[in-house]
mmCIF file of C-alpha atoms and ligand atoms in Angstrom:
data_model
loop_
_atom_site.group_PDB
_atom_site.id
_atom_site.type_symbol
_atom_site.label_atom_id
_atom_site.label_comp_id
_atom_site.label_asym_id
_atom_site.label_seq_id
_atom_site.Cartn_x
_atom_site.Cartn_y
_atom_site.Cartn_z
ATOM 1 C CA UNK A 1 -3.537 -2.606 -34.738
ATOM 2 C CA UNK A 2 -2.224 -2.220 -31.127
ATOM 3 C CA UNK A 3 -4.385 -0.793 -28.457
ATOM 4 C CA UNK A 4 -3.087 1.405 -25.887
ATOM 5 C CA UNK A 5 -4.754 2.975 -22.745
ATOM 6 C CA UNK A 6 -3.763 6.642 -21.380
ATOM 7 C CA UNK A 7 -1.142 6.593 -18.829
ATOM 8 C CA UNK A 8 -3.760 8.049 -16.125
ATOM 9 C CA UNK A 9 -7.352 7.318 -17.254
ATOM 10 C CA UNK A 10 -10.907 6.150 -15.503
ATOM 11 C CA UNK A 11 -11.572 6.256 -11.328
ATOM 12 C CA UNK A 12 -9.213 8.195 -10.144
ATOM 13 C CA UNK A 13 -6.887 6.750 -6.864
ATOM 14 C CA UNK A 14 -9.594 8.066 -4.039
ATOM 15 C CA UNK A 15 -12.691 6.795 -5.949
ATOM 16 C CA UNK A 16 -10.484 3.078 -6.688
ATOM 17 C CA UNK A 17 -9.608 2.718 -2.808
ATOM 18 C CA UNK A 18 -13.552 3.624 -1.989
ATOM 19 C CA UNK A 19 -14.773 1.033 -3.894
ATOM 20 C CA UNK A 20 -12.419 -1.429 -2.287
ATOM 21 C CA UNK A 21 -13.559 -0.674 1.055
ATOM 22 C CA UNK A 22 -16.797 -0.733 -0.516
ATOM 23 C CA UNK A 23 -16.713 -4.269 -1.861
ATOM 24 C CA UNK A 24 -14.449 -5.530 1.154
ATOM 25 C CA UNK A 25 -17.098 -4.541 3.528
ATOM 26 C CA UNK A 26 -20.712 -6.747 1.891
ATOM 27 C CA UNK A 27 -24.079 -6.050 3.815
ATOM 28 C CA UNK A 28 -23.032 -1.913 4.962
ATOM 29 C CA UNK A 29 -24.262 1.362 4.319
ATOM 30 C CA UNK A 30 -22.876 3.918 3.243
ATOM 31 C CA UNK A 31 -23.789 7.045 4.346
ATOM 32 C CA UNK A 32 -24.383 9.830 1.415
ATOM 33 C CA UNK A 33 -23.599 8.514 -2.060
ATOM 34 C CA UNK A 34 -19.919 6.352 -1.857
ATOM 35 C CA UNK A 35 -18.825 8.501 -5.176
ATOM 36 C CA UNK A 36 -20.778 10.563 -7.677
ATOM 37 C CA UNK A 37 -21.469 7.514 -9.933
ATOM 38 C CA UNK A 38 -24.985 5.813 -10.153
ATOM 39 C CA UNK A 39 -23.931 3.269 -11.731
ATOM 40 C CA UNK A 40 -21.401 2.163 -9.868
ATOM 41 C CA UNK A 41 -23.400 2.576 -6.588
ATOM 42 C CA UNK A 42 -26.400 -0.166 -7.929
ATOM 43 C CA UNK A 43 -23.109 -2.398 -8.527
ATOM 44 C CA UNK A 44 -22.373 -2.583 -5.577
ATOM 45 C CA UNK A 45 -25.572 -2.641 -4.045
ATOM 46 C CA UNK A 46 -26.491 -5.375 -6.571
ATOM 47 C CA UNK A 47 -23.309 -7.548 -5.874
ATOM 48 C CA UNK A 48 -22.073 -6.581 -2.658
ATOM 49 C CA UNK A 49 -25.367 -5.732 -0.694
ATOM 50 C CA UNK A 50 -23.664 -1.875 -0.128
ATOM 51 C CA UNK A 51 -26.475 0.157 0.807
ATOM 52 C CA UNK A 52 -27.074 3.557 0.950
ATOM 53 C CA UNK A 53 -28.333 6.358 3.010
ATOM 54 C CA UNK A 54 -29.019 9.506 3.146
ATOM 55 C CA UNK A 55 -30.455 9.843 6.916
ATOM 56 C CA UNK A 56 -27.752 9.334 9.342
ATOM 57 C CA UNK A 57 -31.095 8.654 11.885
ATOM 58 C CA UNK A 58 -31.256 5.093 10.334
ATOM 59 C CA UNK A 59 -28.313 3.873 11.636
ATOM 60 C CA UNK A 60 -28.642 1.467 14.500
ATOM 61 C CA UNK A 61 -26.181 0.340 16.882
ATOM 62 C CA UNK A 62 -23.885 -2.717 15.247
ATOM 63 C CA UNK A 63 -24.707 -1.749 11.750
ATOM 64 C CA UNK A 64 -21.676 -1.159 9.403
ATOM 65 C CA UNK A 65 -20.844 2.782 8.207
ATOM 66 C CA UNK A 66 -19.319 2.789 5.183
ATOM 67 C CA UNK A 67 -18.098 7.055 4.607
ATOM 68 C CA UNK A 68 -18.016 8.819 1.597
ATOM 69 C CA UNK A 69 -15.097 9.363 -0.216
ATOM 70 C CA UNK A 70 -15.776 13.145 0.334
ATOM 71 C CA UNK A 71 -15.887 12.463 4.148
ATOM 72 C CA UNK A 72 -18.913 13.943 6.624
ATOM 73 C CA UNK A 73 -19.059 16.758 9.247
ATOM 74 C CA UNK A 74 -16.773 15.922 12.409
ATOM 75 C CA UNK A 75 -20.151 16.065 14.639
ATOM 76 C CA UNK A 76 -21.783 13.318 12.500
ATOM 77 C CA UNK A 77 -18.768 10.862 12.290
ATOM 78 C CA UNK A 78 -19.206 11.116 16.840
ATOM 79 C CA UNK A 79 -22.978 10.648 16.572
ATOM 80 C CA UNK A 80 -22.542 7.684 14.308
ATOM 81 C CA UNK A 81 -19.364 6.439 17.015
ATOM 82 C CA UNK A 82 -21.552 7.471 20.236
ATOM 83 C CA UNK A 83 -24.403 5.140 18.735
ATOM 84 C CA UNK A 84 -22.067 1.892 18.529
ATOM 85 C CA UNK A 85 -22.098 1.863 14.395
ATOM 86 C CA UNK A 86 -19.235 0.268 13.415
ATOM 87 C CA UNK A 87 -17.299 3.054 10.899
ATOM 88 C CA UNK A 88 -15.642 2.035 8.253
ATOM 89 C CA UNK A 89 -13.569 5.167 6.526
ATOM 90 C CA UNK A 90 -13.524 5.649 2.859
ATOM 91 C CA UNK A 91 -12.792 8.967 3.118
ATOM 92 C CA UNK A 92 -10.132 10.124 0.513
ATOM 93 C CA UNK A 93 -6.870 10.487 1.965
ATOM 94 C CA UNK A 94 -6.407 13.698 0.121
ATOM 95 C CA UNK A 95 -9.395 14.651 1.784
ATOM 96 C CA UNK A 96 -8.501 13.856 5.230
ATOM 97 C CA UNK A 97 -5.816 16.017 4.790
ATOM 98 C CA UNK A 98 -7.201 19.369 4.775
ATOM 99 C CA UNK A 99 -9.666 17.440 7.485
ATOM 100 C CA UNK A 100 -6.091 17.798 9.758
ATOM 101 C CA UNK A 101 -4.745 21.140 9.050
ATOM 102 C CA UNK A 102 -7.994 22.654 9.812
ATOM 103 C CA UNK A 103 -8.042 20.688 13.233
ATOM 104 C CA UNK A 104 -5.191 21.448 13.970
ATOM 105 C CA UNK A 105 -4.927 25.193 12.619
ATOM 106 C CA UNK A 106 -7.949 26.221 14.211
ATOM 107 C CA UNK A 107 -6.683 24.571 17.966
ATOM 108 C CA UNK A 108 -3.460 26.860 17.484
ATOM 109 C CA UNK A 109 -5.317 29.961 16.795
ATOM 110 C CA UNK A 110 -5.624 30.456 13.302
ATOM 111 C CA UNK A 111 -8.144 31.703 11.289
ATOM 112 C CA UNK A 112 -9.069 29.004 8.994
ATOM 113 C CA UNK A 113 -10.234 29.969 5.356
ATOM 114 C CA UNK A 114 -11.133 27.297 2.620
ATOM 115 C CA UNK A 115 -11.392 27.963 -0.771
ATOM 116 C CA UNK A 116 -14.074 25.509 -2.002
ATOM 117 C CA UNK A 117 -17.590 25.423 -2.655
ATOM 118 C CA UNK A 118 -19.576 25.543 0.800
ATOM 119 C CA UNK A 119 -22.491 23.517 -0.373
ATOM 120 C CA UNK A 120 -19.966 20.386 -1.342
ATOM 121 C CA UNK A 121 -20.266 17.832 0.620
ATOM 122 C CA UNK A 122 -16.223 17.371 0.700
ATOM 123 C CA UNK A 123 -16.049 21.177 2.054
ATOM 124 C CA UNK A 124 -18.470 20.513 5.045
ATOM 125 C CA UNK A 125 -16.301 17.822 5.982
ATOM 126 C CA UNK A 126 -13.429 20.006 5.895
ATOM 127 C CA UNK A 127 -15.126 22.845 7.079
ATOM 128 C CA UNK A 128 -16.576 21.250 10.859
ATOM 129 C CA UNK A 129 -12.600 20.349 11.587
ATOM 130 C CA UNK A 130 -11.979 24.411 12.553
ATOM 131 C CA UNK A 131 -13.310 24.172 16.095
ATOM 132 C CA UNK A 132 -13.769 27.686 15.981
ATOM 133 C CA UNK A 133 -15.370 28.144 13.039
ATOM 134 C CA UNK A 134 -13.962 28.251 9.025
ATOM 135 C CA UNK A 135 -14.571 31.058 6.167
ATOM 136 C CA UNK A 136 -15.186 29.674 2.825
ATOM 137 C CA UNK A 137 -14.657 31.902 0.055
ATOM 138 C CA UNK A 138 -14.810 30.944 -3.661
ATOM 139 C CA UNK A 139 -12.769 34.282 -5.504
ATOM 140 C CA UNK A 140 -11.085 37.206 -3.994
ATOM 141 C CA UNK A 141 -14.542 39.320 -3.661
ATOM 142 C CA UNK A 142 -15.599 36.656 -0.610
ATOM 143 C CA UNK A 143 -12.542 38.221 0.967
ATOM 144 C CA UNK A 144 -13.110 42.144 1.368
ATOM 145 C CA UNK A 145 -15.876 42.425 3.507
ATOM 146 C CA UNK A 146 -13.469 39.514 5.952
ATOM 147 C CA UNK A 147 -12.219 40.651 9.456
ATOM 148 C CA UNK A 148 -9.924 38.085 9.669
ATOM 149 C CA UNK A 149 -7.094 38.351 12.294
ATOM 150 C CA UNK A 150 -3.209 38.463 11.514
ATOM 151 C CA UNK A 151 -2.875 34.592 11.928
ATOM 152 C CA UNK A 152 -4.523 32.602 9.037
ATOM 153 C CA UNK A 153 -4.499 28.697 7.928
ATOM 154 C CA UNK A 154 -5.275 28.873 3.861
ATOM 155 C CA UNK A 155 -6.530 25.402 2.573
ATOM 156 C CA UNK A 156 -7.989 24.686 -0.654
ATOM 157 C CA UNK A 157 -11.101 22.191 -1.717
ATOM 158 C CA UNK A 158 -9.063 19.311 -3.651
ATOM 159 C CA UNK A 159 -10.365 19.970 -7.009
ATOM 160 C CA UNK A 160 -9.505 23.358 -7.541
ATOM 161 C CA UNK A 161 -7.618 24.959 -9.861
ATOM 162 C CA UNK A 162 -3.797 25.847 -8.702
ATOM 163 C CA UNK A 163 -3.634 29.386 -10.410
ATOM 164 C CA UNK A 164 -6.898 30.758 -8.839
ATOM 165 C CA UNK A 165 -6.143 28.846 -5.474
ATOM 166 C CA UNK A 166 -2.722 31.578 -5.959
ATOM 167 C CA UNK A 167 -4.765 34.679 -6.554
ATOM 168 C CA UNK A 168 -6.489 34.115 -2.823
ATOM 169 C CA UNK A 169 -3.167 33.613 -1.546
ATOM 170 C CA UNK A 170 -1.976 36.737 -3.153
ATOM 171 C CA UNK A 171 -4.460 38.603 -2.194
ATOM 172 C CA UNK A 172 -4.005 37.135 1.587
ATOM 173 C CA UNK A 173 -0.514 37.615 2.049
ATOM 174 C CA UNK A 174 0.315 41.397 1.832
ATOM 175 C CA UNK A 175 -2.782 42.245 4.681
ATOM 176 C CA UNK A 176 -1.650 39.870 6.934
ATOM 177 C CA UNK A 177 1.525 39.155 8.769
ATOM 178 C CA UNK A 178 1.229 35.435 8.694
ATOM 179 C CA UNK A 179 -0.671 33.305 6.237
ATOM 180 C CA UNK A 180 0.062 29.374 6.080
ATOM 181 C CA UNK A 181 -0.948 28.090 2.913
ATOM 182 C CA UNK A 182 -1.194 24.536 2.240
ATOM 183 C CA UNK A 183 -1.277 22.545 -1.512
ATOM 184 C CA UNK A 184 -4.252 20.456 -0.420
ATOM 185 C CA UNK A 185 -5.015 20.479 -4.519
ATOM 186 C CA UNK A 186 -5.459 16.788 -5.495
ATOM 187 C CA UNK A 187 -4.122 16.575 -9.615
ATOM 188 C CA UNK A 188 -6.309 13.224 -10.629
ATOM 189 C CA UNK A 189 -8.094 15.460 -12.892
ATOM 190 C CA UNK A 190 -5.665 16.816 -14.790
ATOM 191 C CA UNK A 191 -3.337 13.775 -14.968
ATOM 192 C CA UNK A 192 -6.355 12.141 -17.102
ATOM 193 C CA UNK A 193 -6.390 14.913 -19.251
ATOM 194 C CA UNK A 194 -2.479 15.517 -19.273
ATOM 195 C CA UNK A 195 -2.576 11.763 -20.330
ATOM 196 C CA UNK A 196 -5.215 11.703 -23.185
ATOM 197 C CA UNK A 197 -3.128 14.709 -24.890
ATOM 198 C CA UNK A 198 0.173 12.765 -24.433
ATOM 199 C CA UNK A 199 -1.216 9.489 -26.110
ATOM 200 C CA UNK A 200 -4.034 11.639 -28.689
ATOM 201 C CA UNK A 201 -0.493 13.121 -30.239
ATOM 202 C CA UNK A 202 0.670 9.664 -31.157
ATOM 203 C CA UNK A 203 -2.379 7.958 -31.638
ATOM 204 C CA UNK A 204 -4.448 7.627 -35.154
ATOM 205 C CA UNK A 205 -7.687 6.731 -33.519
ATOM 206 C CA UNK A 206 -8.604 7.747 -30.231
ATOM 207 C CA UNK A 207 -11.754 6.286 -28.309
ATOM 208 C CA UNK A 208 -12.756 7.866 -25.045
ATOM 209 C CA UNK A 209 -15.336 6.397 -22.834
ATOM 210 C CA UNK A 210 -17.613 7.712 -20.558
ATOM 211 C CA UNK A 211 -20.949 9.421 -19.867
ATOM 212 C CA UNK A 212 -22.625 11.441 -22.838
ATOM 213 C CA UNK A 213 -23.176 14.402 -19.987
ATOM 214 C CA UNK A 214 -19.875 13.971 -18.011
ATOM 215 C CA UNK A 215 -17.548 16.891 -18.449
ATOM 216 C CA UNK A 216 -14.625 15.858 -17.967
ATOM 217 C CA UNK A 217 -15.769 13.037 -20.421
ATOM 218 C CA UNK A 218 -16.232 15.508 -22.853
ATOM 219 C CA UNK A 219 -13.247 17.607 -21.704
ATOM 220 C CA UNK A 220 -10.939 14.452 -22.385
ATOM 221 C CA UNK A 221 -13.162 13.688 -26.081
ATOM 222 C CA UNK A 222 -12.048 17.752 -26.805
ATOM 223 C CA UNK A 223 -8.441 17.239 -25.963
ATOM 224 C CA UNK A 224 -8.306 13.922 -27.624
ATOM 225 C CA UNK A 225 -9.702 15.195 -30.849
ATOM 226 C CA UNK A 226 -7.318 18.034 -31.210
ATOM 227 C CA UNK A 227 -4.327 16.519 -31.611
ATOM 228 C CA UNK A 228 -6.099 13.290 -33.685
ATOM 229 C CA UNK A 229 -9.043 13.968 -35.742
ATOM 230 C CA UNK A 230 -10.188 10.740 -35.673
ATOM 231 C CA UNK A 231 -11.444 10.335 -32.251
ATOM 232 C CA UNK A 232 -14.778 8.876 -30.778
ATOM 233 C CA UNK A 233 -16.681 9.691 -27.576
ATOM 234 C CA UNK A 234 -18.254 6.236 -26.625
ATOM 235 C CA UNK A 235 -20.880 5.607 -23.673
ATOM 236 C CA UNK A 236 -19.883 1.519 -23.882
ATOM 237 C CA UNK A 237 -18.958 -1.024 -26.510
ATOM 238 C CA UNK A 238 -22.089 -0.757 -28.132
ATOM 239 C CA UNK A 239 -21.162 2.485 -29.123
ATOM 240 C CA UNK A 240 -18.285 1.193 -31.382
ATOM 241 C CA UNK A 241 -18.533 1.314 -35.273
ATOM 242 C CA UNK A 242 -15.544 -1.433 -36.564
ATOM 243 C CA UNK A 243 -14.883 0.427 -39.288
ATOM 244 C CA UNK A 244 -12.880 3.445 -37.197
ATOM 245 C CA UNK A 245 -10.372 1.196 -37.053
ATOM 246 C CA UNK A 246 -9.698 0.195 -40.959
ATOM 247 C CA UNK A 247 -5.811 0.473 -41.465
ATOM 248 C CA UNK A 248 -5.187 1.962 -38.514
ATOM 249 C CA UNK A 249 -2.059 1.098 -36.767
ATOM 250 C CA UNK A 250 -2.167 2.904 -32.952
ATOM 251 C CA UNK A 251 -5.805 2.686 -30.938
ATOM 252 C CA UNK A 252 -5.765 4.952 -27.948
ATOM 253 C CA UNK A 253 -7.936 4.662 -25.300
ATOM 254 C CA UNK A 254 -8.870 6.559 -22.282
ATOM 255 C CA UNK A 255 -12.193 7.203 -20.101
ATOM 256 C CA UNK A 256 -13.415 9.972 -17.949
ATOM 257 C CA UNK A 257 -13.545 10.231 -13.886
ATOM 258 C CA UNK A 258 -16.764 8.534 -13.375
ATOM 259 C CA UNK A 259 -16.309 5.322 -15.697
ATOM 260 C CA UNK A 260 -16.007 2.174 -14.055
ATOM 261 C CA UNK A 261 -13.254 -0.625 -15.084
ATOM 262 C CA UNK A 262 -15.571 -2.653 -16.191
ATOM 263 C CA UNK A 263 -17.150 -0.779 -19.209
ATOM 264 C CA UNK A 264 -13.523 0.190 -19.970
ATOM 265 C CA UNK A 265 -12.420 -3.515 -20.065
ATOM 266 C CA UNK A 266 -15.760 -4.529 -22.107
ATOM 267 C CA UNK A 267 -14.864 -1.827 -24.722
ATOM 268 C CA UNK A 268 -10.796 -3.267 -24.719
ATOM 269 C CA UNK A 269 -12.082 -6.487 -25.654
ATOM 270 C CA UNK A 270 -14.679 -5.656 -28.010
ATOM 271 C CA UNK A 271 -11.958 -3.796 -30.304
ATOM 272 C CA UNK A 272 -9.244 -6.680 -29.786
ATOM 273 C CA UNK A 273 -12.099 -9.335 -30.917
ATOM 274 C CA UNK A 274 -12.833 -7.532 -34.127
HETATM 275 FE FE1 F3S B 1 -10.098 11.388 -6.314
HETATM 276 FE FE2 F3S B 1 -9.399 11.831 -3.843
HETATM 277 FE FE3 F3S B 1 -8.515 13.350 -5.735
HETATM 278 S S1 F3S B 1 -11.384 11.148 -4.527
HETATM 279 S S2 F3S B 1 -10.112 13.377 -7.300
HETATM 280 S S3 F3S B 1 -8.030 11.216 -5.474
HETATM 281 S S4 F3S B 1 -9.251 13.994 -3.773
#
């Protein structure tokens, strides 16, 4: 039977490069969870001696930063600077961007608004780059009761979905004579799940690894078992039941945002050693 993995699958390229850093930088902090995976994060506290923090107040001049790959608030990235902590940025580069346009938006004159979630952390980042001051706005409603001036800067939190980022642009752009908008919409996401329906089509098993309460595992197990019937949503290798695989002659394989290489390898092997 051959074995094939997805196209896109797993970390996705923000979450990869954060780790790197992570690993590359032994005894840091870092400040707020690295990436929204616990298991991951007591890897690399375990091997690496990362850290973690969530009170910026415990940093001490000539420790080691390590930031988030959703990035902090402007004012706490100079307090940790000011101290003499030594910063090193894992901030997504997707990330950073909106980090920019906002900077630089708001220092032209713009009115800044950000369709995100204000209580991510990624959008408080984002948000303390307007020097004078953002609106965030998650539908079309947030936007009535706006007095927003003729100038605006439109940027969007990078998980969001394209056609309801358009609908805030729509509604923007016939009440004002200039609105900027910028694609600050990172597609990791749905590359893994563009993937997993590519390969599911060919495929006469499918296993998909990940979390039993991660949703975009469970998104990419749905997808998967649409277009193959015989498809299995697997936590790790001990998971696996041999028998899926009897006269089979494609295995496809795939994993959600938050599963680590390692698990993924671990299963790979486990069905080539049958
Ligand atoms: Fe990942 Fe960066 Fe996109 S962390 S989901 S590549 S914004």
């Amino acid at each position: 039977m051959k074995i094939e993995l997805a196209e896109n699958y797993g970390f996705c390229f923000g979450v990869k490069r954060a780790i790197k850093i992570a690993e590359e930088n032994r005894n840091s902090v870092t400040y707020g969870p690295l990436i929204h995976n616990a298991k991951e994060i007591q890897r690399l506290d375990s091997d690496y001696k990362v850290g973690l923090t969530e009170d910026i107040s415990t940093f001490k001049t000539g420790d080691k930063a390590v930031i988030r790959t959703h990035g902090i608030p402007k004012a706490e990235l100079e307090l940790l600077t000011d101290k003499g902590v030594e910063v090193v940025d894992a901030t997504c580069p997707y990330v950073t961007k909106p980090q920019q346009i906002c900077e630089e938006m708001s220092e032209q004159g713009y009115d800044i608004v950000i369709f995100g979630d204000e209580a991510h952390p990624e959008i408080k980042g984002v948000k303390s780059y307007a020097a004078n001051g953002a609106y965030v706005v998650s539908s079309t409603d947030d936007l009535e009761d706006l007095k927003l001036k003729d100038r605006i800067a439109l940027v969007a939190q990078t998980t969001r979905k394209v056609e309801e980022y358009l609908q805030i642009a729509n509604y923007l752009i016939p009440r004002h004579k200039e609105v900027r908008v910028f694609n600050t919409i990172c597609n990791a996401t749905f590359e893994n799940q563009d993937a997993v329906r590519k390969l599911a089509k060919r495929a006469d098993v499918m296993v998909i690894i990940g979390g039993k309460n991660s949703s975009n595992t469970k998104q990419l197990y749905s997808i998967a078992k649409e277009y193959c019937n015989d498809s299995y949503h697997i936590e790790d290798e001990k998971d696996i039941d041999m028998s899926w695989f009897d006269s089979k002659e494609l295995c496809g394989i795939s994993a959600g945002a938050s599963t680590p290489d390692w698990i993924i390898q671990k299963v790979v092997t486990a069905i080539q050693n049958r």
